[in-house]
PDB file of C-alpha atoms in Angstrom:
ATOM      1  CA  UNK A   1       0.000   0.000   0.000  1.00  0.00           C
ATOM      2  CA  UNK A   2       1.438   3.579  -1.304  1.00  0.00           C
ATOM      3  CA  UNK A   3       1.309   5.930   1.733  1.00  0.00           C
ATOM      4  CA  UNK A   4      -0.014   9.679   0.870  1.00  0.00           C
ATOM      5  CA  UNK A   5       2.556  12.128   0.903  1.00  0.00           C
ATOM      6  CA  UNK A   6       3.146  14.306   4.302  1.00  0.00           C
ATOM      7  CA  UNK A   7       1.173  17.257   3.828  1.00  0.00           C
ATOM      8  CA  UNK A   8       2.338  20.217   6.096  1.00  0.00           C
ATOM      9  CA  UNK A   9      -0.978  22.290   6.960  1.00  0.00           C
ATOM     10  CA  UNK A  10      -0.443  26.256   8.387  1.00  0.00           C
ATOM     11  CA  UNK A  11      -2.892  26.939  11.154  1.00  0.00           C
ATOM     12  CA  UNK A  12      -5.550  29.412   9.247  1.00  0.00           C
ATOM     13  CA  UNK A  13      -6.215  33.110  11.275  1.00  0.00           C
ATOM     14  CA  UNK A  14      -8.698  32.588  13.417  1.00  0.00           C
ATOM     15  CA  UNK A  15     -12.966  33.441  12.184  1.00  0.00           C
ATOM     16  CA  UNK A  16     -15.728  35.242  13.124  1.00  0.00           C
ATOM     17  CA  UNK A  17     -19.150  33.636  12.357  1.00  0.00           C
ATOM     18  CA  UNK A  18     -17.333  31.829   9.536  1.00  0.00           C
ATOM     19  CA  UNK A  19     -15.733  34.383   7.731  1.00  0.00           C
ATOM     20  CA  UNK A  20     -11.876  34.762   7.822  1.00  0.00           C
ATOM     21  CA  UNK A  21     -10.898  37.212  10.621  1.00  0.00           C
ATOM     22  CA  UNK A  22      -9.305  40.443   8.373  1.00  0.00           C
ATOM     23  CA  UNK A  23      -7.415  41.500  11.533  1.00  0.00           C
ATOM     24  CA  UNK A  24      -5.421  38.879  11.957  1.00  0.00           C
ATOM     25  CA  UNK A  25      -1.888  39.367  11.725  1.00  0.00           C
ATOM     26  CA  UNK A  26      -1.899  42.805  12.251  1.00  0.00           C
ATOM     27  CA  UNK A  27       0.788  44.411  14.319  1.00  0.00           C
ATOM     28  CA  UNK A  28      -0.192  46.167  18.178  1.00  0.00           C
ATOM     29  CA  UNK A  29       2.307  48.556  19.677  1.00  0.00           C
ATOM     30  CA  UNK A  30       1.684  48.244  23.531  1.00  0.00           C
ATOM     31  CA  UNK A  31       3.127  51.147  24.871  1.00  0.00           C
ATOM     32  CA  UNK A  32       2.629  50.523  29.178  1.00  0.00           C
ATOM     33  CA  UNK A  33       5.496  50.668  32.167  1.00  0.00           C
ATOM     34  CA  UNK A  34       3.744  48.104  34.279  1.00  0.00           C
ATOM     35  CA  UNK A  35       5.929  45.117  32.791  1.00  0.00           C
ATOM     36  CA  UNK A  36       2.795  42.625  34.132  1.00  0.00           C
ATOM     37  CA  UNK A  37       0.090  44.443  32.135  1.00  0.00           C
ATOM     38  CA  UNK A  38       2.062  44.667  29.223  1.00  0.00           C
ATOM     39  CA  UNK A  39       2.546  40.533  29.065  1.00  0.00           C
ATOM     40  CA  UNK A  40      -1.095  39.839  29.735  1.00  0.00           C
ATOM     41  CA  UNK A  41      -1.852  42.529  26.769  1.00  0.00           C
ATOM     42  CA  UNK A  42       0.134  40.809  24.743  1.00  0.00           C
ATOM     43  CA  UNK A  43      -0.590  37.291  25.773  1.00  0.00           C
ATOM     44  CA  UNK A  44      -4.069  37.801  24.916  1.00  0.00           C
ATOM     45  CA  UNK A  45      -3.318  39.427  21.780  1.00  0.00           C
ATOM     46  CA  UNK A  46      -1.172  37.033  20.533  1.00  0.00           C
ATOM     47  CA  UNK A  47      -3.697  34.290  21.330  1.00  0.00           C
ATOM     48  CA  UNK A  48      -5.841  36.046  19.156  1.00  0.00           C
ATOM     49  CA  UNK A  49      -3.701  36.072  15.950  1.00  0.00           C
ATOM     50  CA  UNK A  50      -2.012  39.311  16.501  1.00  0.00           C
ATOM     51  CA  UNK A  51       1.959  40.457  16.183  1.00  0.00           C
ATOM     52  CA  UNK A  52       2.800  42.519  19.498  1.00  0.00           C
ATOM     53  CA  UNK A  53       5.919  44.588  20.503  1.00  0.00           C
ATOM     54  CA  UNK A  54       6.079  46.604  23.692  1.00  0.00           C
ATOM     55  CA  UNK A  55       7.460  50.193  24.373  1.00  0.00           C
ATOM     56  CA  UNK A  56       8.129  51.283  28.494  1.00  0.00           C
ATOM     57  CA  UNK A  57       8.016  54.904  28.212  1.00  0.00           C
ATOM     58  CA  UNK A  58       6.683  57.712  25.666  1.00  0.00           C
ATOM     59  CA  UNK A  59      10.393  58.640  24.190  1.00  0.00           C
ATOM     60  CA  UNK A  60      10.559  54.540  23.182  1.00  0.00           C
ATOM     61  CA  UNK A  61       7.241  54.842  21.889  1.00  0.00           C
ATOM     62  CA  UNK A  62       7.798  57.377  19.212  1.00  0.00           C
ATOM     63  CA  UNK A  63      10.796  55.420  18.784  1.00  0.00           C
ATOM     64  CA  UNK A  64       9.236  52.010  17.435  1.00  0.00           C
ATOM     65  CA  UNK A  65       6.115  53.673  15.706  1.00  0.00           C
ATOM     66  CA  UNK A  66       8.902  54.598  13.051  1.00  0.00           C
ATOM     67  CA  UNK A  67      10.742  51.703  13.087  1.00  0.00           C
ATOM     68  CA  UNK A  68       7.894  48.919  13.616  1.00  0.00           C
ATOM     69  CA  UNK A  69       5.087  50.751  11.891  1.00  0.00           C
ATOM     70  CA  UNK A  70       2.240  49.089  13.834  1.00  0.00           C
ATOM     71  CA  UNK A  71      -1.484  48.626  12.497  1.00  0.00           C
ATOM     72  CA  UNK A  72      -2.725  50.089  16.220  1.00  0.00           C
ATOM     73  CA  UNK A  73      -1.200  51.891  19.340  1.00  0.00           C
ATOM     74  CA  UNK A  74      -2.956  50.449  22.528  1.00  0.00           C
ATOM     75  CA  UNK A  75      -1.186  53.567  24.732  1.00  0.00           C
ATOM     76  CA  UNK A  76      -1.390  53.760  28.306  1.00  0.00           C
ATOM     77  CA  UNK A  77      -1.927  57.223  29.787  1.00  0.00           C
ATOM     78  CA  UNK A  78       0.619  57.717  32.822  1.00  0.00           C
ATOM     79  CA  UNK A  79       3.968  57.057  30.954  1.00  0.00           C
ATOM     80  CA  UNK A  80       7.744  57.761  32.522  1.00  0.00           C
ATOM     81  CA  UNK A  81       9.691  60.491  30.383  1.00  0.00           C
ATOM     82  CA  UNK A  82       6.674  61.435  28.420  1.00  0.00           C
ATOM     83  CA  UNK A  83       3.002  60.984  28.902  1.00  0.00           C
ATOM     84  CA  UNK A  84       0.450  59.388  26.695  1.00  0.00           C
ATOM     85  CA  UNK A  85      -1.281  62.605  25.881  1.00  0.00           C
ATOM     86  CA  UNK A  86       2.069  63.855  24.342  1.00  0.00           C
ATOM     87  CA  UNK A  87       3.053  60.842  22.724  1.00  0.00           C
ATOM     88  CA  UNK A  88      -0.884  60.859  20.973  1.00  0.00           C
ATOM     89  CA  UNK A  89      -0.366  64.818  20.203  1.00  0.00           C
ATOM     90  CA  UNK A  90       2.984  63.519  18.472  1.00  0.00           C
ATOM     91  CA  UNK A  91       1.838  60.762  16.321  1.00  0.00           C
ATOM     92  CA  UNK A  92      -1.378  62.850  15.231  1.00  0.00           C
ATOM     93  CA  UNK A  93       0.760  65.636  13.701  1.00  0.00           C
ATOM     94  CA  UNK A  94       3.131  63.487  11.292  1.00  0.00           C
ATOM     95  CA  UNK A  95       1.413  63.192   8.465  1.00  0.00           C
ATOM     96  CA  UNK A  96       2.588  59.518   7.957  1.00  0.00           C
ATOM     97  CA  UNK A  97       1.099  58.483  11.292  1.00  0.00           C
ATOM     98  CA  UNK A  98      -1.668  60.995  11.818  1.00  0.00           C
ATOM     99  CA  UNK A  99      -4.441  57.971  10.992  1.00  0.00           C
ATOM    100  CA  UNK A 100      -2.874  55.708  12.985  1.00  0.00           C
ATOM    101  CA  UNK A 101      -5.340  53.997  15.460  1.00  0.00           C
ATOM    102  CA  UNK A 102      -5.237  54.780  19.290  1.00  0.00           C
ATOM    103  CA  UNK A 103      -6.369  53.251  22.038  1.00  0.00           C
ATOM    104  CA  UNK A 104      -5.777  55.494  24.918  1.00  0.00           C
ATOM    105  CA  UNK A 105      -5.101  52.580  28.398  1.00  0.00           C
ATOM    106  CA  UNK A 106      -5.927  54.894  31.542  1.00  0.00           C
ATOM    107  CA  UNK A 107      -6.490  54.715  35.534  1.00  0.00           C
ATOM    108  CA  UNK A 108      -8.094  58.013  35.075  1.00  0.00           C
ATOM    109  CA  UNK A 109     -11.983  57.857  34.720  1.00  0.00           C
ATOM    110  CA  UNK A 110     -12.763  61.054  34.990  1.00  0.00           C
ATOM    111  CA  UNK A 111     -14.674  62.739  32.187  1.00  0.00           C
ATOM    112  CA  UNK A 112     -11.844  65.436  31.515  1.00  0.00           C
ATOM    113  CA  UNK A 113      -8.906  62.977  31.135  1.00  0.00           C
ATOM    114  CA  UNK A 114     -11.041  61.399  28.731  1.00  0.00           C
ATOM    115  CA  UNK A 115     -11.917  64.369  26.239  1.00  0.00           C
ATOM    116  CA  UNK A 116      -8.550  65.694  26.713  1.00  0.00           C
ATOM    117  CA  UNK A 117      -7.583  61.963  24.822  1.00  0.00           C
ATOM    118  CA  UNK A 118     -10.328  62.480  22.703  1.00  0.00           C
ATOM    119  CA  UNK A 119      -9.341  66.189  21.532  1.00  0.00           C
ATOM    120  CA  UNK A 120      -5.570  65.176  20.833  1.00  0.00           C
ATOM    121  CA  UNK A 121      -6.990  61.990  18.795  1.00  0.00           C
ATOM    122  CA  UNK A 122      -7.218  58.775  20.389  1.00  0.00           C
ATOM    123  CA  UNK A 123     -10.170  56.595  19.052  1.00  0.00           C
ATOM    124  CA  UNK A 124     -11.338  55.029  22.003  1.00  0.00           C
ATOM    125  CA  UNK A 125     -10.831  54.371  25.460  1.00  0.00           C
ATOM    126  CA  UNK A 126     -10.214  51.885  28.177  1.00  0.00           C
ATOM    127  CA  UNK A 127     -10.077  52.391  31.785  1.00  0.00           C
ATOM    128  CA  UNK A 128      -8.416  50.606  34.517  1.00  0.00           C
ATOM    129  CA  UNK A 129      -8.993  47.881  35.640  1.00  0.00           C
ATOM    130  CA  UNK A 130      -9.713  46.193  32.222  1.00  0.00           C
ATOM    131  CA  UNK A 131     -10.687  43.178  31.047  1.00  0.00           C
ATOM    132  CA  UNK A 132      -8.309  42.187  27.952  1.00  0.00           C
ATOM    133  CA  UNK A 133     -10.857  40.147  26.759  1.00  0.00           C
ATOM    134  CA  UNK A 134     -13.271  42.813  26.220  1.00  0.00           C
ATOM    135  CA  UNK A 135      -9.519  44.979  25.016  1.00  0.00           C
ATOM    136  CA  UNK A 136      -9.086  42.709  22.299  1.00  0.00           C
ATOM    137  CA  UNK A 137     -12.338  43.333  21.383  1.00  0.00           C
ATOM    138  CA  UNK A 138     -12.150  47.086  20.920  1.00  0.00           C
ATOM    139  CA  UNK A 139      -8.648  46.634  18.671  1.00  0.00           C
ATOM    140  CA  UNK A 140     -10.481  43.711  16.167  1.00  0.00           C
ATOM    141  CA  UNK A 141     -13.488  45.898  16.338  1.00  0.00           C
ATOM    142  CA  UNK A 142     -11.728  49.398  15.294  1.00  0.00           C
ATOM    143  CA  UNK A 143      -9.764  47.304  12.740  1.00  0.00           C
ATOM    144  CA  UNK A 144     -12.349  46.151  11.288  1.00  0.00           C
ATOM    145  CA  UNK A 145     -13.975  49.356  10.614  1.00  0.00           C
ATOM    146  CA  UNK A 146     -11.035  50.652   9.524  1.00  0.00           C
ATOM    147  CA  UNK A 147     -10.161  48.266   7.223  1.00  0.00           C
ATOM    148  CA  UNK A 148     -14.147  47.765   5.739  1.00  0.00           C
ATOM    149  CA  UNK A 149     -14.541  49.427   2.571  1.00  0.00           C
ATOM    150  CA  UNK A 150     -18.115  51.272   2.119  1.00  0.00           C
ATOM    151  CA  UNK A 151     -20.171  49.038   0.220  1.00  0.00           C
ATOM    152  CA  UNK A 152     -22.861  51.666  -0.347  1.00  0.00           C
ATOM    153  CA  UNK A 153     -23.450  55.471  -1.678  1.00  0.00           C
ATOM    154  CA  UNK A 154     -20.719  57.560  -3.486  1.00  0.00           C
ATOM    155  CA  UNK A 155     -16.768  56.864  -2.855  1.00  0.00           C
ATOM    156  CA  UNK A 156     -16.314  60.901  -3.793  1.00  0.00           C
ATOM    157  CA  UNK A 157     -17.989  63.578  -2.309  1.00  0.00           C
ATOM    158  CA  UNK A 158     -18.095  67.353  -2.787  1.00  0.00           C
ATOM    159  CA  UNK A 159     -18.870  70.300  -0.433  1.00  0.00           C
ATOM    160  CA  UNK A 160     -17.608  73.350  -1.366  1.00  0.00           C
ATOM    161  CA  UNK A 161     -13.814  73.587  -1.652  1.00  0.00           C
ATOM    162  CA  UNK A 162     -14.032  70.350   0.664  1.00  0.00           C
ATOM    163  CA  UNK A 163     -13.583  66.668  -1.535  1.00  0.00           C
ATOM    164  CA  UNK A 164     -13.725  63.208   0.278  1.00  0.00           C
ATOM    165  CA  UNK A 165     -12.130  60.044  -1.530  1.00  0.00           C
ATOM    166  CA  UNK A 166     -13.552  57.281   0.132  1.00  0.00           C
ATOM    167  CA  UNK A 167     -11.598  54.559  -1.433  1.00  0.00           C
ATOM    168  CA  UNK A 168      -7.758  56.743  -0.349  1.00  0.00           C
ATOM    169  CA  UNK A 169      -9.141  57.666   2.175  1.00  0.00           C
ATOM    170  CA  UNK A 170      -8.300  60.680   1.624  1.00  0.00           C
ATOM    171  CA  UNK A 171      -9.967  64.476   2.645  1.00  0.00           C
ATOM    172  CA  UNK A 172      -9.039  67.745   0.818  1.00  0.00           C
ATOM    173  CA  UNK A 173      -9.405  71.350   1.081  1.00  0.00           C
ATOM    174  CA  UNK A 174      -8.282  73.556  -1.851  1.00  0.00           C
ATOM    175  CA  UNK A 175      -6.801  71.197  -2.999  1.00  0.00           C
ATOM    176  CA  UNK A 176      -4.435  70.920  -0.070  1.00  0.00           C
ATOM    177  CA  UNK A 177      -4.867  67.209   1.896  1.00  0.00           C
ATOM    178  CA  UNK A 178      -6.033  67.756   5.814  1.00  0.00           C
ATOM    179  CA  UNK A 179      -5.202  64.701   8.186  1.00  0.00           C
ATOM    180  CA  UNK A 180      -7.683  63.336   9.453  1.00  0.00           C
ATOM    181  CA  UNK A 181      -7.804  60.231  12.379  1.00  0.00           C
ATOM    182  CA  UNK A 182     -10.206  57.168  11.509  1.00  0.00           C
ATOM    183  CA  UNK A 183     -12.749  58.619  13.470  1.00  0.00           C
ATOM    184  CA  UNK A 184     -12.927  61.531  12.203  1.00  0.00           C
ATOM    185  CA  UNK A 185     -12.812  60.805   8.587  1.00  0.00           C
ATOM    186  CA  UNK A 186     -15.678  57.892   9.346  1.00  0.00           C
ATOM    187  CA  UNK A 187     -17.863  60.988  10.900  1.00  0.00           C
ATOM    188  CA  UNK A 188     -17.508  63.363   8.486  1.00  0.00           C
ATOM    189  CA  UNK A 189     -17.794  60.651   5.725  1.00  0.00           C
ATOM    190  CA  UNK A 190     -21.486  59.662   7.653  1.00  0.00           C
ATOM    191  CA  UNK A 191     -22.348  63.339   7.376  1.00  0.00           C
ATOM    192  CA  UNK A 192     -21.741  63.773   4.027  1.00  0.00           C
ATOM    193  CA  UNK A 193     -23.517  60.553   3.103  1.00  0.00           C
ATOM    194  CA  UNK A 194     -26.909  61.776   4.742  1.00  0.00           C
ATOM    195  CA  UNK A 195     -26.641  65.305   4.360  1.00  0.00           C
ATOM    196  CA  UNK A 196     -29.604  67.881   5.451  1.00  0.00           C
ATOM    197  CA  UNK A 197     -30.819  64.896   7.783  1.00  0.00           C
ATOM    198  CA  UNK A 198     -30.459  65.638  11.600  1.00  0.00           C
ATOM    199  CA  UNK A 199     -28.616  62.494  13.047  1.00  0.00           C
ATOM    200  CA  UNK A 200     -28.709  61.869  16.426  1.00  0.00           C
ATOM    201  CA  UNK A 201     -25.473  61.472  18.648  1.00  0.00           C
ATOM    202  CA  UNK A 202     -26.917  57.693  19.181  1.00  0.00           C
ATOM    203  CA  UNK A 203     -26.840  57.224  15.036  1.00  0.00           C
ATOM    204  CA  UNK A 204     -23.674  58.581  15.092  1.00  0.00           C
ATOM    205  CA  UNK A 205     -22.157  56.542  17.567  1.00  0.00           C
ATOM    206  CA  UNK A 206     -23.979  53.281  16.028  1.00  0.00           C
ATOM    207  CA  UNK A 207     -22.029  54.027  12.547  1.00  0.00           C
ATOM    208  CA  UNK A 208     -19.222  55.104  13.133  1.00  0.00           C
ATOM    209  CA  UNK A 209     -17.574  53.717  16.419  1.00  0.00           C
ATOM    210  CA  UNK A 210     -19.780  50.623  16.197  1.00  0.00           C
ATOM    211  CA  UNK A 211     -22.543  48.747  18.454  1.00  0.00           C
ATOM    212  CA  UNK A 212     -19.476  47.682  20.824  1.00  0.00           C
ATOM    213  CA  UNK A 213     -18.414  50.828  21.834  1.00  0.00           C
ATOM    214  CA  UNK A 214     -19.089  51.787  25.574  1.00  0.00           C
ATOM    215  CA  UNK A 215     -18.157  55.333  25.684  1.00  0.00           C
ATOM    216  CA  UNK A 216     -20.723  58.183  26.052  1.00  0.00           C
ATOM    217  CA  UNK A 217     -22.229  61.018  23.493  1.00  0.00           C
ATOM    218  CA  UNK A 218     -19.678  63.245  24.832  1.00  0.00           C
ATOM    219  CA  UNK A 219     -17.691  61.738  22.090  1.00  0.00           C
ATOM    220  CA  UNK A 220     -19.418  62.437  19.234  1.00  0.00           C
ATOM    221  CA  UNK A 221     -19.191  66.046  20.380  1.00  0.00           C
ATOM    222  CA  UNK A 222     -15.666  66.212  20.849  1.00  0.00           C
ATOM    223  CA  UNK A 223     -15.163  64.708  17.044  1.00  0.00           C
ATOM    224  CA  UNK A 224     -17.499  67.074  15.807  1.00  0.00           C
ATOM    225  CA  UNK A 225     -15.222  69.998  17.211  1.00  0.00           C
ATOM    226  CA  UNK A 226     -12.063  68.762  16.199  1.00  0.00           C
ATOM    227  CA  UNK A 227     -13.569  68.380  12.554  1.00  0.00           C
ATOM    228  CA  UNK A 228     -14.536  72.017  12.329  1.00  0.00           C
ATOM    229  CA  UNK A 229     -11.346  73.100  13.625  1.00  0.00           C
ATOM    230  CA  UNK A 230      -9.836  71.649  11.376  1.00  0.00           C
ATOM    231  CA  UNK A 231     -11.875  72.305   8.208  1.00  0.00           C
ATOM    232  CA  UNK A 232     -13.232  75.445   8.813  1.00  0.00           C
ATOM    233  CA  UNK A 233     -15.771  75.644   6.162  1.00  0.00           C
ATOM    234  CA  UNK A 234     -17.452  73.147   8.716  1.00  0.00           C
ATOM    235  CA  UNK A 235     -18.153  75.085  11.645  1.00  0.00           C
ATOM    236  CA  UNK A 236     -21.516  76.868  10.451  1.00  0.00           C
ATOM    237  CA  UNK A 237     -22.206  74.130   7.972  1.00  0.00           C
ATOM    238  CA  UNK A 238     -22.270  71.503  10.654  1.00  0.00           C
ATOM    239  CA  UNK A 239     -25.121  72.482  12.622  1.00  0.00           C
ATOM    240  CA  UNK A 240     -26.501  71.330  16.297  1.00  0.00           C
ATOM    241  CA  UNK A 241     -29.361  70.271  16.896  1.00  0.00           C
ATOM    242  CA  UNK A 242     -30.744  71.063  20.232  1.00  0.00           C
ATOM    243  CA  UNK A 243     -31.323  67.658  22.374  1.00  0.00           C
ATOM    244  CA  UNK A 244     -31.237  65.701  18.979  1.00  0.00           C
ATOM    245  CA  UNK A 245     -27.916  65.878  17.560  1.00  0.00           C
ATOM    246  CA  UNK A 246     -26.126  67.056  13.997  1.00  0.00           C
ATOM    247  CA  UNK A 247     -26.887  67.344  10.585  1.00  0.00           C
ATOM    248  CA  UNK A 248     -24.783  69.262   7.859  1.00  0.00           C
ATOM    249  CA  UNK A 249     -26.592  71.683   5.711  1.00  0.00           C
ATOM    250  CA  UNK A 250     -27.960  70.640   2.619  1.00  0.00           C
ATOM    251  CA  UNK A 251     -26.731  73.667   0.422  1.00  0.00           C
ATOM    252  CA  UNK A 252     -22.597  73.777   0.600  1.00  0.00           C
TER     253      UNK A 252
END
């Protein structure tokens, strides 16, 4: 009898409800100077497909989002030699980094420490203590959305001197290209889409940071000022609704 030939089978990423897991693979940049969080962040991350490298301070931080050029920064707040908030207002203006996704990893739970995060551009949040099962969850779900291409309405828009390409993901004004984090580029994207509709902060929340996200409304708020600063055409066009939310105008 002829015995098969030794086939050598690679492990496949791990699924979600059958379909192959698009995050897997990607690489986290763990930036925390409690050595025993840091592990169990990156034990569970690992388990879960993903490549990991650590950083113990802000300075090292900046350091290896250069060199490794990671898919997602989970960045504790309380860092020796510089703090998170600095080393978030530093990757946000380089132009090569300034979508980079940030997780901001904080003791603090007060309101203020949060919007201060917010404002300088981290997407979400996670307070300590943490479950890094419910972590890992927030990095596969904000690279996911990310990552998804719109499969519905335009991939160009137009308002005014202001011109979205959805498929670069890119967002220019005269002609010049403004930065813009995930976040922000998903809201103004949403606005765009359903122009001269008033969309509540709940809508807003729902389609842009996703069903899994636990923050507050505060947060759409936040986004909606740091997209009028910067694209001032915004800040009359966007207008507020009073206990209902936003809609953009119509007429550009």
């Amino acid at each position: 009898m002829i015995k098969p030939p030794h086939l050598t089978v690679s492990p496949l990423p791990r699924t979600l409800n059958g379909i192959m897991e698009a995050t897997a693979g990607k690489k986290i940049l763990i930036v925390e100077d409690e050595q025993d969080i840091a592990q169990l962040v990156q034990h569970y991350l690992q388990k879960d497909g993903f490549r990991s490298v650590t950083a113990i301070n802000g300075v090292e931080a900046l350091k290896k989002v250069k060199a490794e050029q990671p898919d997602l920064i989970v960045l504790d707040l309380m860092l020796p030699e510089m703090d998170g908030l600095e080393v978030c207002k530093r990757v946000r203006s380089e132009p090569e980094t300034a979508m980079l996704p940030i997780i901001m990893l904080t003791a603090k739970a007060e309101e203020s420490d949060t919007i201060v995060g917010l404002e300088l551009g981290a997407d979400d949040y996670v307070t300590k203590p943490f479950s890094p099962k419910a972590l890992v969850a927030r990095v596969k779900a904000l690279l996911r959305r990310i990552d998804r291409t719109p499969s519905t309405g335009a991939e160009h828009y137009r308002y005014g001197a202001l011109t979205m390409n959805s498929t670069r993901h890119e967002v220019s004004l005269n002609q010049e290209e403004v930065p813009l984090t995930a976040k922000e580029f998903g809201l103004l994207e949403h606005l765009l889409r359903h122009r001269g509709r008033v969309l509540t902060r709940e809508v807003l929340l729902n389609a842009v940071w996703g069903y899994d996200y636990y923050g507050t409304t505060r947060t759409v708020d936040v986004h909606i000022r740091r997209l009028k600063q910067k694209l001032p055409p915004l800040e009359d066009a966007i207008v507020s609704v009073k206990s209902l939310g936003y809609k953009l105008k119509d007429s550009d």
